[in-house]
Amino acid sequence: MSTEPAAAEDPGAAAAERAESPAGQGETPPAPAGPGAEENGGGSAEAAGLPEGPSAPARPGEEEGVGGAAAEGAAESAEAVALSEAEAEIAAQRELRERIEQRKASKEGPIEAGTKLSGTAADLLAAVRAVESGEKPVAGAFREPEPARRRPTPPPAREPVRPRPSTEAAPAEESVAAVRAVLAEGGAPETLAAPTAATLGEGADDQLRADPWQLLRVGGVRPEQADGFARALLGPDCGPGDERRGRAITVWLLEQAAVAGHTALDAAALTAALGQRAVPDPDAAVHSALAEGDALVFQDALEGAETVPVQRSDDEGGQGPEGGEEEQERPVRVLIGLERYAMAEESLADGLARIINSLPKEGGPGPRDTDWEAAAAEASGSTAELIRAVGGHGLVLHSGGEAARAEPAALVAAAAALGLRVYAAAHSADGRRRLAQATGTHEAAVTVAGLLSGAHGPGRDADGALALDLLVVLDAPQLDVESAAMLVESLPDGARLVLSGDPGVLWSAGPGRVFADLVAARCCPHVVSRTPDPGPLGELTSGIGIGELNAVEAPGKEVVLVPVRDAAEAIHRTVQLVADSVPRAIGVPAEQTQVITPGHGGAAGTRALNAALKERMNPGPGRFGGFDPGDRVAHVPAAGRTTLGRVVRADAEGLHLECDGDPVLVRRERVEREVRHAWALTAHQAAGLRWPAVVVVLPGDAAQTLTRPWVYTAFTRGERHLSVVQGVEQALPRAVAERLWKDRTTRLRTLLRPQVPSAAS
């Protein structure tokens, strides 16, 4: 038995780049697009002034190799290495899940009257009891105190509470050794010992012996590999109808669905996928997973469906269906999901309802309605609409392109002038830098990961809530359901939340479609920007957003089309563009040019392109896991968490990187899983980032994978220049015109409906 090495290619983004269909059916190719699409305009590289020309001389390698830095690096203390934001966010996610579990457990027990009330409700209950006992007269019991006005500039408070980052302890060597022995007995590779011990926890070896299919819980292991391991351990007792096998494959399919973006699966799709995996009784497998608590079942009413009459037979009278009583029922859909994502989605819905319903009333603390109106009067257009909406609502959505980011930046400045504690969060460090430039203040600009981990922003108060009054989140479509739940759970009562982003870009690498679900739910104001992106690039991408791929005039070579015949020519032209043509004709250096391609595999995927670009841009022997000092890399500590950087050096501890200006140490045993070259990225990895120049590579074998959101995301990453190395011919305009979103199964809208009246209507 063998397993493919888990390359650090962001498994969440990689799966999201594939078809986001239910697990077990994701390998079905999409239906062929119909004819009638427009041809793509542009011109050849030569016509645009980008001749192929001779190859630039290769950049010499570093004199000091990776291995040669071992003596110098070994003397440095490991304690000096700062914990990365991603690791701290993972720890914060664990804390959130623990809080959700505690809250869920508290709901299961009996509740004493009034003990779960807080705020105004608790005060009213106390007043009623005081009147009933005769302690206070009726007239005075319900008199509300005059609210105190918040000062425009609050006085300095004590240092906010910042959570101490913690790392998950590695499994004990004894546990790893015991697991390694069981794996060897079953013919599994020993490299799985450490991740298996970490995943299954204490007694992992005994768990594997009792249920060999528990190996499926380890990332990268497939059902056929777990089947081989089980046959080696169990012998003739192993069969496809084993209850343990059906239960494990059910959970594995739900995990794969989450990687593809679903928070739950339709029951029929799940049973069909189980049948494709040779599970004899799919329904029994699902029921076994539900009985063991490995999965949850939901029955959600279909949106927009009318009630239908249902005949109830009268068993006692023996009249059959004709003699039964007719009742009205609303059709439902049955969904199966993992508890982890179900609890996150329920927590998110509860938190959003709290934000919508807990806005301070007029006359309470904070700016008055007239103050917001005065601030809006100083702005114009959709910026004024955004300020007015935020003044009157706890939750506001804002959508627009890159130029529209100036509108939430203006909101941040206006709210700060009104005395509010306001912060704006972006998806990446690059977005944070652009946000700081737009707002004119670095302190108010944070990243989502930094805000949650406590590395950026105001920190938390004594109750664990973020010490702020208004939070503006940009790149909101990149929020998965768990990150969004953590953000909303961290906001104090009365705080306002603005989610802003471009609705045309790809959804999050993690499960959920939070921004799209909220737009569709219509549970809060949605301000659509009227600020278009300028220039030929803005004209091109605006057309793509409505399904049209038009030729645009590009006198400054802003857009260049480079047709190619095959993958080999696509790689050659890409290297030539990055290393020679774009620096010479456009003036953008090679290190500021990013290559984007549809997938990691294939003849012109990220692996092949990165190998060719490394040979040209930073040749070297790759003495430490294929990397050399100066290599451009992507660090993926967890699914959907990609940070870009460069290799600094390597030593006995591991690979030293510089990511977004911060030092990062990747241990030796984790390099293969967490680090990859990054001259070429996928569109999901590039979402939320911008570069002066971008080269989008579309090889012929990528024709069936292209969609309008993918093309829109890839084409909007360039600030000054876009080159399209095009080998898909008419598949590109057909994808823009006809292939829309690959839908995701989520429950957020259903959960919001009973809590927010506007969502129900």
XYZ file of C-alpha atoms in Angstrom, residues 5 18 120 144 184 223 327 345 347 349 387 441 512-513 544 571 580 606 689 698 710 759:
22
model
C 2.847 12.560 -0.490
C -11.887 20.974 -8.677
C -32.540 44.346 29.374
C -35.131 53.318 32.984
C 3.890 -2.180 9.462
C -10.791 4.089 0.957
C -53.026 17.360 6.357
C -23.021 27.259 11.016
C -23.169 29.537 15.928
C -26.540 32.171 12.456
C -22.470 55.287 5.944
C -3.889 54.498 9.423
C -19.485 27.413 3.315
C -20.470 30.392 1.166
C -16.468 38.994 -17.490
C 5.558 26.801 -20.286
C 12.175 38.956 -20.033
C 1.750 24.705 -10.868
C -3.900 39.136 -3.310
C -4.694 28.314 -19.675
C -12.299 31.279 -11.868
C -34.701 36.580 5.909
